[in-house]
Coordinates of C-alpha atoms in Angstrom, one line a residue:
X1061 CA 31.3 10.4 33.3
X1062 CA 31.1 7.1 32.4
X1063 CA 34.2 4.3 33.0
X1064 CA 36.3 3.6 30.1
X1065 CA 35.6 0.4 31.0
X1066 CA 31.3 0.6 30.8
X1067 CA 32.2 2.3 27.4
X1068 CA 34.5 -1.7 26.4
X1069 CA 31.8 -3.3 27.7
X1070 CA 28.4 -1.6 25.6
X1071 CA 30.8 -1.6 22.5
X1072 CA 31.0 -5.4 23.0
X1073 CA 27.0 -4.6 23.9
X1074 CA 26.1 -3.2 20.4
X1075 CA 28.2 -5.7 18.5
X1076 CA 25.8 -8.1 20.4
X1077 CA 22.6 -6.3 19.0
X1078 CA 24.0 -6.1 15.5
X1079 CA 24.0 -9.8 15.5
X1080 CA 20.6 -10.4 17.3
X1081 CA 22.3 -12.4 19.6
X1082 CA 20.0 -10.3 21.8
X1083 CA 19.6 -12.7 24.9
X1084 CA 23.7 -12.2 25.5
X1085 CA 23.3 -8.3 25.5
X1086 CA 20.5 -8.0 28.1
X1087 CA 22.5 -10.7 30.1
X1088 CA 25.4 -7.6 30.0
X1089 CA 23.0 -5.0 30.2
X1090 CA 21.8 -6.4 33.1
X1091 CA 24.9 -6.0 34.9
X1092 CA 26.0 -2.4 33.7
X1093 CA 22.7 -1.0 34.5
X1094 CA 22.8 -2.6 38.1
X1095 CA 26.6 -1.4 38.6
X1096 CA 25.4 2.5 37.2
X1097 CA 22.4 2.1 38.3
X1098 CA 22.1 6.3 36.6
X1099 CA 23.2 5.6 33.1
X1100 CA 19.9 6.0 31.3
X1101 CA 21.2 5.2 27.7
X1102 CA 21.6 1.5 29.2
X1103 CA 18.2 1.0 30.3
X1104 CA 16.6 2.1 27.4
X1105 CA 19.0 -0.7 25.4
X1106 CA 17.6 -2.6 28.5
X1107 CA 14.3 -1.9 27.5
X1108 CA 15.2 -3.1 24.3
X1109 CA 16.3 -6.5 25.0
X1110 CA 13.3 -7.0 27.0
X1111 CA 11.2 -6.0 24.6
X1112 CA 12.6 -8.6 21.1
X1113 CA 12.6 -11.6 24.2
X1114 CA 9.1 -10.7 24.7
X1115 CA 8.6 -9.3 28.1
X1116 CA 6.8 -6.4 27.3
X1117 CA 5.9 -4.7 30.9
X1118 CA 9.4 -5.6 32.0
X1119 CA 10.9 -3.1 28.8
X1120 CA 8.0 -0.4 29.2
X1121 CA 9.0 -0.1 32.8
X1122 CA 12.9 0.3 32.0
X1123 CA 11.5 2.9 29.3
X1124 CA 10.0 5.1 32.1
X1125 CA 13.3 4.1 34.1
X1126 CA 15.7 5.9 32.1
X1127 CA 13.1 8.5 31.2
X1128 CA 13.1 9.2 34.9
X1129 CA 17.3 9.9 35.2
X1130 CA 17.5 11.8 32.0
X1131 CA 13.5 13.5 30.5
X1132 CA 15.3 15.6 28.0
X1133 CA 16.8 12.4 26.3
X1134 CA 15.8 12.5 23.0
X1135 CA 16.5 8.5 21.6
X1136 CA 14.4 7.7 25.2
X1137 CA 11.8 9.5 24.4
X1138 CA 11.4 8.0 20.8
X1139 CA 12.3 4.3 22.2
X1140 CA 9.7 4.7 24.6
X1141 CA 7.3 6.8 22.2
X1142 CA 7.4 3.6 19.2
X1143 CA 7.2 1.4 21.7
X1144 CA 3.9 2.5 23.0
X1145 CA 2.6 3.1 19.7
X1146 CA 3.1 -0.1 18.7
X1147 CA 0.9 -1.3 21.9
X1148 CA -1.8 1.0 20.7
X1149 CA -1.7 4.1 23.0
X1150 CA -0.9 6.8 19.9
X1151 CA -1.9 9.8 22.2
X1152 CA 0.7 9.6 24.8
X1153 CA 2.8 8.4 22.1
X1154 CA 2.8 11.0 19.9
X1155 CA 3.5 13.2 22.6
X1156 CA 6.6 12.1 23.5
X1157 CA 7.5 12.3 19.8
X1158 CA 6.9 15.6 19.4
X1159 CA 9.3 16.4 22.6
X1160 CA 12.0 14.4 20.9
X1161 CA 11.4 15.6 18.2
X1162 CA 11.7 19.5 19.3
X1163 CA 15.2 19.8 19.3
X1164 CA 17.1 21.0 16.6
X1165 CA 18.2 19.4 14.7
X1166 CA 15.0 17.2 15.3
X1167 CA 15.7 13.5 16.6
X1168 CA 15.7 11.3 13.5
X1169 CA 14.2 8.0 14.7
X1170 CA 11.3 9.9 16.6
X1171 CA 11.0 12.3 13.2
X1172 CA 10.9 9.2 10.9
X1173 CA 8.4 7.1 13.8
X1174 CA 6.2 10.2 13.6
X1175 CA 6.1 10.8 10.2
X1176 CA 5.2 6.7 9.7
X1177 CA 2.3 6.8 11.8
X1178 CA 0.9 10.3 10.2
X1179 CA 0.9 8.6 6.7
X1180 CA -0.5 5.4 7.6
X1181 CA -2.9 7.6 10.0
X1182 CA -3.9 9.5 7.0
X1183 CA -2.6 12.9 8.2
X1184 CA -0.1 14.0 5.0
X1185 CA 0.8 17.5 6.5
X1186 CA 1.9 16.6 9.8
X1187 CA 3.7 13.9 8.3
X1188 CA 5.5 16.1 5.8
X1189 CA 5.4 19.5 9.4
X1190 CA 7.6 16.7 11.4
X1191 CA 9.7 16.1 8.1
X1192 CA 10.3 19.1 6.7
X1193 CA 13.2 20.7 8.7
X1194 CA 16.0 17.5 7.9
X1195 CA 14.5 16.8 4.2
X1196 CA 14.9 20.8 3.6
X1197 CA 18.7 20.2 5.2
X1198 CA 19.3 18.1 2.3
X1199 CA 20.9 15.5 4.3
X1200 CA 18.1 13.7 5.5
X1201 CA 18.9 10.0 4.7
X1202 CA 16.1 8.3 3.1
X1203 CA 13.6 6.0 5.4
X1204 CA 12.7 9.3 6.4
X1205 CA 12.3 11.6 3.2
X1206 CA 10.6 8.3 1.5
X1207 CA 7.7 9.7 4.4
X1208 CA 8.2 13.5 3.3
X1209 CA 7.4 13.0 0.0
X1210 CA 5.0 10.2 0.8
X1211 CA 3.3 12.9 2.7
X1212 CA 3.8 15.0 0.2
X1213 CA 2.6 13.5 -2.9
X1214 CA -1.2 12.5 -1.0
X1215 CA -1.6 15.7 -0.7
X1216 CA -0.5 15.8 -4.2
X1217 CA 1.8 18.6 -3.8
X1218 CA 4.8 16.5 -5.8
X1219 CA 6.6 18.7 -7.5
X1220 CA 6.6 20.5 -4.3
X1221 CA 8.7 18.0 -3.4
X1222 CA 10.8 18.1 -6.6
X1223 CA 12.0 21.5 -6.2
X1224 CA 13.1 20.9 -3.1
X1225 CA 15.8 18.6 -3.2
X1226 CA 16.2 20.2 -6.5
X1227 CA 17.4 23.0 -4.7
X1228 CA 19.4 20.6 -2.2
X1229 CA 21.2 19.1 -4.7
X1230 CA 22.0 22.9 -6.1
X1231 CA 23.2 24.0 -3.1
X1232 CA 25.0 20.5 -2.4
X1233 CA 26.1 19.0 -5.5
X1234 CA 27.6 15.4 -5.5
X1235 CA 25.9 15.1 -2.1
X1236 CA 24.8 11.6 -2.4
X1237 CA 22.0 12.1 -0.3
X1238 CA 20.4 14.7 -1.6
X1239 CA 20.4 13.3 -5.1
X1240 CA 19.1 10.4 -3.9
X1241 CA 16.4 12.7 -2.5
X1242 CA 15.6 14.2 -5.4
X1243 CA 16.2 10.6 -6.9
X1244 CA 12.9 9.3 -4.5
X1245 CA 10.8 12.7 -5.6
X1246 CA 10.5 12.3 -8.8
X1247 CA 9.3 8.7 -8.8
X1248 CA 6.8 9.5 -6.1
X1249 CA 5.8 12.0 -9.5
X1250 CA 5.4 10.5 -11.8
X1251 CA 9.3 10.7 -13.3
X1252 CA 11.0 7.7 -13.5
X1253 CA 13.3 8.7 -16.5
X1254 CA 14.4 10.9 -15.2
X1255 CA 15.0 9.9 -11.0
X1256 CA 16.7 6.7 -12.5
X1257 CA 18.9 8.7 -14.3
X1258 CA 20.0 10.7 -10.9
X1259 CA 19.9 7.2 -9.4
X1260 CA 22.0 5.8 -11.3
X1261 CA 24.5 9.2 -10.6
X1262 CA 23.9 9.2 -7.1
X1263 CA 25.2 5.6 -6.7
X1264 CA 28.6 7.1 -8.2
X1265 CA 28.9 9.7 -6.3
X1266 CA 29.6 6.9 -3.3
X1267 CA 29.3 3.5 -2.3
X1268 CA 25.7 2.7 -3.1
X1269 CA 23.4 1.4 0.2
X1270 CA 20.6 0.0 0.0
X1271 CA 18.4 1.9 0.2
X1272 CA 19.6 4.2 -3.2
X1273 CA 19.1 0.2 -4.8
X1274 CA 15.7 -0.2 -4.3
X1275 CA 15.2 3.7 -5.2
X1276 CA 16.3 3.0 -8.4
X1277 CA 15.1 -0.6 -8.8
X1278 CA 11.5 1.6 -8.4
X1279 CA 12.7 3.9 -10.6
X1280 CA 12.9 0.7 -13.7
X1281 CA 10.0 -1.1 -12.7
X1282 CA 8.5 1.9 -13.5
X1283 CA 10.6 2.3 -17.1
X1284 CA 9.1 -1.6 -18.0
X1285 CA 13.0 -2.1 -17.0
X1286 CA 12.4 -5.5 -15.2
X1287 CA 15.5 -7.3 -16.2
X1288 CA 17.6 -3.6 -14.3
X1289 CA 15.1 -3.4 -11.4
X1290 CA 15.0 -7.3 -10.4
X1291 CA 18.9 -7.0 -10.6
X1292 CA 18.8 -3.9 -8.6
X1293 CA 16.7 -5.4 -5.4
X1294 CA 18.8 -8.0 -5.6
X1295 CA 21.8 -5.8 -4.7
X1296 CA 19.6 -4.2 -2.5
X1297 CA 18.7 -7.7 -0.6
X1298 CA 22.3 -8.7 -0.4
X1299 CA 22.5 -5.6 2.2
X1300 CA 20.0 -5.8 3.6
X1301 CA 17.9 -8.9 3.4
X1302 CA 15.6 -7.0 5.8
X1303 CA 14.1 -5.3 3.6
X1304 CA 10.2 -5.9 3.3
X1305 CA 9.3 -3.5 0.5
X1306 CA 12.6 -4.7 -1.4
X1307 CA 11.7 -8.4 -1.4
X1308 CA 7.5 -7.3 -1.8
X1309 CA 8.4 -6.2 -5.2
X1310 CA 11.6 -8.5 -6.2
X1311 CA 8.6 -11.8 -5.7
X1312 CA 5.7 -9.5 -7.9
X1313 CA 9.1 -8.9 -10.2
X1314 CA 9.2 -13.0 -10.5
X1315 CA 6.0 -14.3 -10.2
X1316 CA 5.5 -12.3 -13.0
X1317 CA 8.6 -13.7 -15.5
X1318 CA 7.4 -17.3 -14.2
X1319 CA 4.4 -17.9 -12.4
X1320 CA 6.0 -19.6 -9.8
X1321 CA 5.6 -18.9 -6.4
X1322 CA 8.5 -20.8 -4.5
X1323 CA 10.9 -18.7 -7.3
X1324 CA 9.1 -15.9 -6.2
X1325 CA 9.8 -16.6 -2.4
X1326 CA 13.8 -18.0 -2.7
X1327 CA 15.1 -14.4 -1.7
X1328 CA 12.8 -14.4 1.5
X1329 CA 13.6 -17.8 2.0
X1330 CA 17.6 -17.1 1.9
X1331 CA 17.1 -14.6 4.2
X1332 CA 14.2 -16.6 6.2
X1333 CA 17.5 -18.6 7.4
X1334 CA 19.9 -16.3 9.0
X1335 CA 17.2 -14.3 10.9
X1336 CA 14.4 -17.2 11.3
X1337 CA 13.0 -15.2 14.5
X1338 CA 12.4 -12.3 12.3
X1339 CA 8.0 -12.2 12.5
X1340 CA 8.0 -9.7 9.4
X1341 CA 10.0 -11.4 6.9
X1342 CA 7.6 -14.2 8.2
X1343 CA 4.5 -12.2 7.3
X1344 CA 5.7 -10.0 4.3
X1345 CA 6.0 -14.1 3.0
X1346 CA 2.3 -15.0 3.9
X1347 CA 1.3 -11.4 1.9
X1348 CA 3.8 -13.1 -1.2
X1349 CA 1.8 -16.7 -1.5
X1350 CA -1.7 -15.0 -1.1
X1351 CA -0.9 -12.4 -3.9
X1352 CA -0.2 -15.4 -5.6
X1353 CA -3.9 -17.3 -5.0
X1354 CA -2.8 -19.7 -2.7
X1355 CA -4.3 -17.9 1.3
X1356 CA -3.9 -21.7 2.7
X1357 CA 0.0 -21.4 2.1
X1358 CA -0.1 -18.2 3.6
X1359 CA -2.0 -19.3 6.7
X1360 CA 0.2 -22.3 7.6
X1361 CA 2.7 -20.4 6.6
X1362 CA 2.0 -18.1 10.1
X1363 CA 0.4 -20.2 12.5
X1364 CA 2.8 -21.9 13.9
X1365 CA 3.5 -18.4 14.8
X1366 CA 0.3 -17.2 15.7
X1367 CA -0.6 -20.1 17.7
X1368 CA 2.0 -18.3 20.6
X1369 CA 0.2 -16.8 23.3
X1370 CA 2.7 -14.1 22.7
X1371 CA 2.3 -13.5 19.0
X1372 CA 2.2 -10.1 17.9
X1373 CA -0.6 -8.4 16.4
X1374 CA 0.0 -7.1 13.3
X1375 CA 1.2 -11.5 12.2
X1376 CA -1.7 -12.1 14.2
X1377 CA -3.6 -9.7 11.8
X1378 CA -1.6 -11.0 8.2
X1379 CA -2.8 -14.6 9.3
X1380 CA -6.3 -13.6 9.3
X1381 CA -6.1 -11.9 6.1
X1382 CA -5.3 -15.3 4.8
X1383 CA -7.6 -17.6 6.8
X1384 CA -10.5 -14.1 6.2
X1385 CA -10.3 -16.0 2.1
X1386 CA -11.6 -19.4 3.6
X1387 CA -12.1 -19.7 7.5
X1388 CA -13.7 -16.0 8.3
X1389 CA -13.9 -18.1 12.6
X1390 CA -10.6 -18.3 12.6
X1391 CA -10.2 -14.7 11.0
X1392 CA -12.6 -13.7 13.5
X1393 CA -10.1 -15.2 16.5
X1394 CA -7.2 -14.0 14.9
X1395 CA -8.1 -10.6 14.9
X1396 CA -10.5 -10.9 18.3
X1397 CA -7.0 -11.9 20.2
X1398 CA -5.1 -8.7 18.2
X1399 CA -7.5 -6.2 19.3
X1400 CA -6.9 -7.5 23.1
X1401 CA -3.3 -6.9 23.2
X1402 CA -3.9 -3.4 20.4
X1403 CA -7.6 -1.7 21.1
X1404 CA -6.3 0.9 19.0
X1405 CA -5.5 -1.2 16.3
X1406 CA -7.0 -0.2 12.7
X1407 CA -5.7 -3.2 11.3
X1408 CA -7.4 -5.7 13.5
X1409 CA -10.6 -3.6 13.0
X1410 CA -10.9 -3.9 9.6
X1411 CA -10.1 -7.9 9.7
X1412 CA -12.8 -8.5 12.4
X1413 CA -15.4 -6.3 10.8
X1414 CA -14.6 -8.5 7.4
X1415 CA -14.3 -11.8 9.5
X1416 CA -17.8 -10.6 11.4
X1417 CA -19.9 -10.4 8.0
X1418 CA -17.9 -14.0 6.7
X1419 CA -19.7 -15.2 9.8
X1420 CA -23.6 -13.2 9.5
X1421 CA -23.0 -11.0 12.3
X1422 CA -23.8 -7.8 10.5
X1423 CA -24.5 -5.9 13.1
X1424 CA -22.0 -6.5 15.2
X1425 CA -19.9 -5.3 12.5
X1426 CA -21.4 -1.7 12.2
X1427 CA -20.1 0.0 15.1
X1428 CA -16.1 -1.1 14.8
X1429 CA -17.2 0.0 10.6
X1430 CA -17.8 3.7 12.4
X1431 CA -15.3 4.4 14.9
X1432 CA -13.0 3.7 11.1
X1433 CA -15.1 5.8 8.8
X1434 CA -14.7 7.8 12.4
X1435 CA -10.4 8.2 11.5
X1436 CA -10.2 8.0 7.6
X1437 CA -14.2 8.4 6.5
X1438 CA -12.8 8.4 2.6
X1439 CA -11.6 4.9 2.4
X1440 CA -13.6 3.4 0.4
X1441 CA -12.6 -0.5 1.4
X1442 CA -14.0 0.5 4.4
X1443 CA -17.0 2.4 3.0
X1444 CA -17.5 -1.5 0.9
X1445 CA -17.9 -3.4 4.2
X1446 CA -20.3 -0.6 5.3
X1447 CA -22.6 -1.0 2.9
X1448 CA -22.6 -4.7 2.6
X1449 CA -23.0 -4.5 5.9
X1450 CA -26.7 -2.2 5.9
X1451 CA -27.0 -4.8 3.3
X1452 CA -27.2 -7.5 5.4
X1453 CA -29.3 -6.4 7.7
X1454 CA -32.2 -4.6 5.5
X1455 CA -31.4 -1.1 6.1
X1456 CA -32.4 1.3 3.2
X1457 CA -29.2 3.2 3.8
X1458 CA -27.4 0.3 1.5
X1459 CA -29.8 1.4 -1.6
X1460 CA -29.1 5.1 -1.1
X1461 CA -25.6 5.5 -1.3
X1462 CA -25.1 2.2 -3.3
X1463 CA -27.8 3.6 -6.3
X1464 CA -26.2 1.7 -8.9
X1465 CA -28.8 2.3 -11.8
X1466 CA -28.1 6.3 -10.5
X1467 CA -24.7 6.1 -9.9
X1468 CA -22.6 3.4 -13.0
X1469 CA -23.2 5.3 -15.7
X1470 CA -21.7 4.2 -19.3
X1471 CA -20.5 7.5 -21.5
X1472 CA -19.3 6.5 -25.2
X1473 CA -15.8 8.6 -25.9
X1474 CA -15.7 10.9 -28.2
X1475 CA -13.1 10.7 -30.9
X1476 CA -9.7 12.7 -30.4
X1477 CA -7.8 14.8 -33.2
X1478 CA -6.4 14.2 -35.2
X1479 CA -8.3 11.0 -35.7
X1480 CA -11.4 10.5 -38.3
X1481 CA -12.7 8.1 -36.7
X1482 CA -13.1 4.9 -33.3
X1483 CA -12.0 2.6 -35.3
X1484 CA -9.0 3.7 -36.1
X1485 CA -8.3 5.7 -33.4
X1486 CA -8.8 2.7 -30.8
X1487 CA -6.3 0.5 -33.3
X1488 CA -3.4 2.7 -32.9
X1489 CA -4.8 2.6 -29.2
X1490 CA -4.3 -1.1 -29.3
X1491 CA -1.3 -0.7 -30.7
X1492 CA 0.4 0.6 -27.7
X1493 CA -1.3 -1.2 -24.8
X1494 CA -0.6 -4.3 -26.9
X1495 CA 3.2 -3.7 -26.2
X1496 CA 3.4 -2.1 -22.8
X1497 CA 1.1 -5.9 -22.3
X1498 CA 4.3 -7.8 -24.5
X1499 CA 6.2 -7.8 -21.1
X1500 CA 4.4 -9.3 -19.3
X1501 CA 3.6 -13.4 -19.3
X1502 CA 1.8 -13.6 -16.0
X1503 CA -1.3 -11.6 -14.0
X1504 CA 0.5 -9.7 -11.4
X1505 CA 0.5 -10.1 -7.7
X1506 CA -2.2 -9.0 -5.5
X1507 CA -4.9 -8.4 -8.3
X1508 CA -8.6 -8.6 -8.9
X1509 CA -7.3 -9.9 -12.6
X1510 CA -7.1 -13.8 -13.2
X1511 CA -5.4 -14.8 -16.3
X1512 CA -4.4 -12.0 -18.0
X1513 CA -2.1 -9.5 -17.5
X1514 CA -1.6 -5.6 -16.2
X1515 CA 0.2 -2.9 -17.5
X1516 CA 3.3 -1.6 -14.7
X1517 CA 3.1 2.3 -15.3
X1518 CA 1.0 5.1 -14.8
X1519 CA -0.5 5.8 -18.1
X1520 CA -1.9 9.3 -17.3
X1521 CA 1.8 9.8 -17.7
X1522 CA 2.7 8.4 -20.5
X1523 CA 4.7 9.8 -23.0
X1524 CA 3.0 8.2 -26.4
X1525 CA 1.2 9.8 -27.4
X1526 CA -1.7 7.5 -28.4
X1527 CA -2.1 6.9 -25.2
X1528 CA -1.7 11.1 -23.8
X1529 CA -4.9 11.1 -26.2
X1530 CA -7.4 8.7 -24.4
X1531 CA -6.7 10.7 -20.7
X1532 CA -7.9 13.9 -22.8
X1533 CA -10.1 12.2 -24.2
X1534 CA -11.7 10.9 -20.7
X1535 CA -10.9 14.3 -18.7
X1536 CA -15.3 15.3 -20.7
X1537 CA -16.5 12.2 -19.2
X1538 CA -15.6 12.8 -15.8
X1539 CA -16.9 16.2 -15.5
X1540 CA -20.4 14.8 -16.9
X1541 CA -20.4 12.5 -14.4
X1542 CA -19.7 15.6 -11.4
X1543 CA -22.3 17.0 -11.9
X1544 CA -24.4 14.2 -12.6
X1545 CA -23.5 13.1 -9.1
X1546 CA -24.3 16.5 -7.8
X1547 CA -23.3 17.3 -4.3
X1548 CA -24.2 15.9 -1.2
X1549 CA -23.4 15.3 2.5
X1550 CA -22.4 11.5 1.8
X1551 CA -19.3 9.7 1.1
X1552 CA -19.4 10.2 -2.8
X1553 CA -20.8 13.9 -3.5
X1554 CA -19.2 15.4 -0.2
X1555 CA -16.2 15.1 -2.5
X1556 CA -17.7 16.4 -5.4
X1557 CA -16.0 20.2 -4.9
X1558 CA -15.3 20.4 -8.6
X1559 CA -11.2 19.5 -9.3
X1560 CA -10.1 16.2 -9.7
X1561 CA -6.6 14.5 -10.5
X1562 CA -6.0 10.9 -11.9
X1563 CA -4.6 8.6 -9.4
X1564 CA -3.5 5.9 -10.7
X1565 CA -4.0 4.3 -14.2
X1566 CA -3.4 1.1 -16.2
X1567 CA -4.5 -1.1 -18.7
X1568 CA -5.7 -5.0 -17.7
X1569 CA -6.2 -7.5 -21.0
X1570 CA -7.7 -11.2 -20.2
X1571 CA -7.6 -14.3 -22.3
X1572 CA -9.7 -16.3 -22.7
X1573 CA -11.6 -17.6 -19.5
X1574 CA -10.2 -14.4 -17.9
X1575 CA -12.0 -12.5 -15.6
X1576 CA -11.9 -9.5 -12.2
X1577 CA -12.6 -11.0 -8.7
X1578 CA -14.9 -8.8 -6.9
X1579 CA -13.3 -5.6 -5.7
X1580 CA -12.8 -2.4 -4.8
X1581 CA -10.7 0.5 -5.2
X1582 CA -9.4 2.0 -1.4
X1583 CA -8.2 4.9 -2.4
X1584 CA -10.1 6.1 -5.0
X1585 CA -13.1 8.0 -5.2
X1586 CA -14.3 7.9 -8.7
X1587 CA -13.6 4.2 -10.4
X1588 CA -13.5 3.3 -14.0
X1589 CA -13.4 0.3 -17.2
X1590 CA -13.0 1.5 -20.8
X1591 CA -13.3 -0.9 -22.8
X1592 CA -10.6 -1.6 -26.3
X1593 CA -12.0 -4.0 -27.6
X1594 CA -13.5 -7.0 -26.4
X1595 CA -13.3 -10.7 -28.0
X1596 CA -16.8 -11.5 -30.6
X1597 CA -18.2 -14.9 -28.0
X1598 CA -19.1 -11.1 -25.9
X1599 CA -21.4 -9.6 -28.8
X1600 CA -24.6 -12.4 -27.8
X1601 CA -26.7 -10.0 -25.8
X1602 CA -28.4 -13.3 -24.5
X1603 CA -25.3 -14.3 -22.4
X1604 CA -23.5 -13.3 -19.6
X1605 CA -19.9 -13.1 -20.8
X1606 CA -17.9 -10.6 -19.6
X1607 CA -20.2 -8.8 -17.9
X1608 CA -19.1 -5.9 -15.8
X1609 CA -21.0 -6.9 -12.6
X1610 CA -21.5 -4.8 -9.1
X1611 CA -22.4 -5.5 -6.2
X1612 CA -21.4 -9.3 -5.5
X1613 CA -18.4 -8.5 -1.7
X1614 CA -15.2 -9.4 -3.2
X1615 CA -14.8 -11.3 0.3
X1616 CA -17.0 -14.7 2.5
X1617 CA -20.2 -13.6 4.1
X1618 CA -23.1 -15.2 5.5
X1619 CA -24.7 -15.1 3.5
X1620 CA -23.8 -15.0 0.2
X1621 CA -24.8 -11.6 -1.9
X1622 CA -25.2 -12.0 -5.4
X1623 CA -24.4 -9.1 -7.3
X1624 CA -27.1 -7.2 -8.1
X1625 CA -26.6 -4.7 -11.0
X1626 CA -24.3 -5.3 -14.6
X1627 CA -23.2 -3.4 -17.5
X1628 CA -22.8 -4.9 -20.4
X1629 CA -19.3 -3.8 -22.2
X1630 CA -19.3 -1.7 -25.7
X1631 CA -16.3 -1.1 -27.4
X1632 CA -15.3 3.0 -26.7
X1633 CA -17.8 2.7 -23.7
X1634 CA -16.2 4.2 -20.0
X1635 CA -18.2 3.4 -17.7
X1636 CA -17.5 5.5 -14.2
X1637 CA -18.6 4.7 -10.4
X1638 CA -18.0 5.8 -7.5
X1639 CA -14.8 3.5 -5.9
X1640 CA -16.7 1.3 -2.8
X1641 CA -18.1 -0.4 -5.2
X1642 CA -17.4 -4.0 -5.1
X1643 CA -17.2 -5.2 -8.8
X1644 CA -15.4 -8.0 -11.0
X1645 CA -16.4 -9.4 -14.3
X1646 CA -17.7 -13.2 -15.8
X1647 CA -15.3 -15.3 -17.4
X1648 CA -15.7 -15.6 -21.2
X1649 CA -14.4 -17.4 -23.5
X1650 CA -13.2 -17.7 -26.3
X1651 CA -9.4 -17.4 -28.1
X1652 CA -9.5 -14.3 -28.7
X1653 CA -8.8 -10.9 -25.7
X1654 CA -9.7 -8.8 -23.8
X1655 CA -9.0 -5.3 -23.3
X1656 CA -9.7 -2.6 -21.0
X1657 CA -7.9 0.9 -19.8
X1658 CA -8.4 2.3 -16.5
X1659 CA -7.9 4.9 -13.9
X1660 CA -8.9 6.0 -10.4
X1661 CA -9.9 10.0 -9.9
X1662 CA -9.0 11.8 -6.8
X1663 CA -10.6 15.4 -5.4
X1664 CA -7.4 17.5 -6.1
X1665 CA -6.8 19.7 -3.3

């Protein structure tokens, strides 16, 4: 029995923890633990304060002491498991988190951490399994539901998520948690109109949470209702100023409206005034600055924190990603420091590979590529890094995987019914696409395009009959491409099992001097470019203006590697190619625009 005086003290400590006053909380918890050595929960909380104050060894020791006192206490199992995950000891962490999830009901924090880990390591089936019991009840919190839905979406089973939460709503009408879960499932299933309506109804059923405002905002963004989406994101951040995803989406919307990075990060700056030590928020701001094209500003944002000996690996990696654009040797040093702390961290290892290519050490990069691809063999960015290393080393395997003449295939689209000819169809298509572009004044953040705009909705799910006809017309060329590439053991052909689905689709409108920086599509398999309208300046066959170029890496390499293949765009042509091919476009001149549609295809599981 815990004395009432201790319970009162723990309440005061809880208030200190909520306010972020970890030093005072630590001092009081140390007294409680000393006076009550068998109080496991006090030791667990003491570990949390030690971790917040940078004493990682002390935090782990306190957690292990708490677990020894009560080996079945789910909060300790979950906290130690989460700590070990952050320390790169995934095997032991996974076992502890699974034990915490084995209870009835599963401990929510353990299920959330484990599901997020499974989704992050591209094991969506396990993420679904660990969240299914809690989500089926209709009472799971929004973060857990989000992981469940993400897992199902990665498996191509969005409809299953919708069915599960429709049933939960039917069984518990008026339950805002169930309605919120359904809204998230609908949003993942690309049904934003119904998602928005369901989220709005959930908001009327109870005081909206920050996460519900965020879900509502995402559906509004998909509907191109940017003003209401911005208001919803600001409402979310007033309730939870540290919600990183909401900050990211708000920054994107403000940037799209203003093109001003200071305005885009203004609400982040407000949060950082209140939470000056929140390294995740600083990293999020740096990501926004880099996404806006200011890599040096992004690095400067984190340089002081990254210089600290105890800087967390995630912050080192974020700083390294910024440095990678202008100083690969600095990026290498940051990656090396992160891997010293977390030897199994995939993000740090990816940074290390890119930095090694940047400083010209391709041979050292290859073992890291092998390790990374063993864990995530379908990551197209990793395949691009590996093939780039092979090219730098003169390895014949590069030419086998990057056979541009055979694997980059242009095809003329057939005119869909009921249009009588190509020109009339493309004219109607241009009108439909221009309406979507009209809401955009500036390029989206984190995009390869320069001097242009990109649409935000998934065009493959558009209700516009002209756009629907376009995507129907894509089906035959995709089938022909799959037949042409055949089957084999390489990263492209081994996934060719016949069935496929669209996995993201968009339109790009480039203006004068517009171009795409060279890039790959990490979560794709087969990528594309379809040309709807081209400027007259691209008609000169002796000019390179506006051509689609393949092979030039989108990262710094030593030596620099130029493009190796080019396709001259033609109106009404669809070009298909592997998603791991580096590709970009050459700037063009004149006052006319260049309008395209693109999509990724992945195997349909």
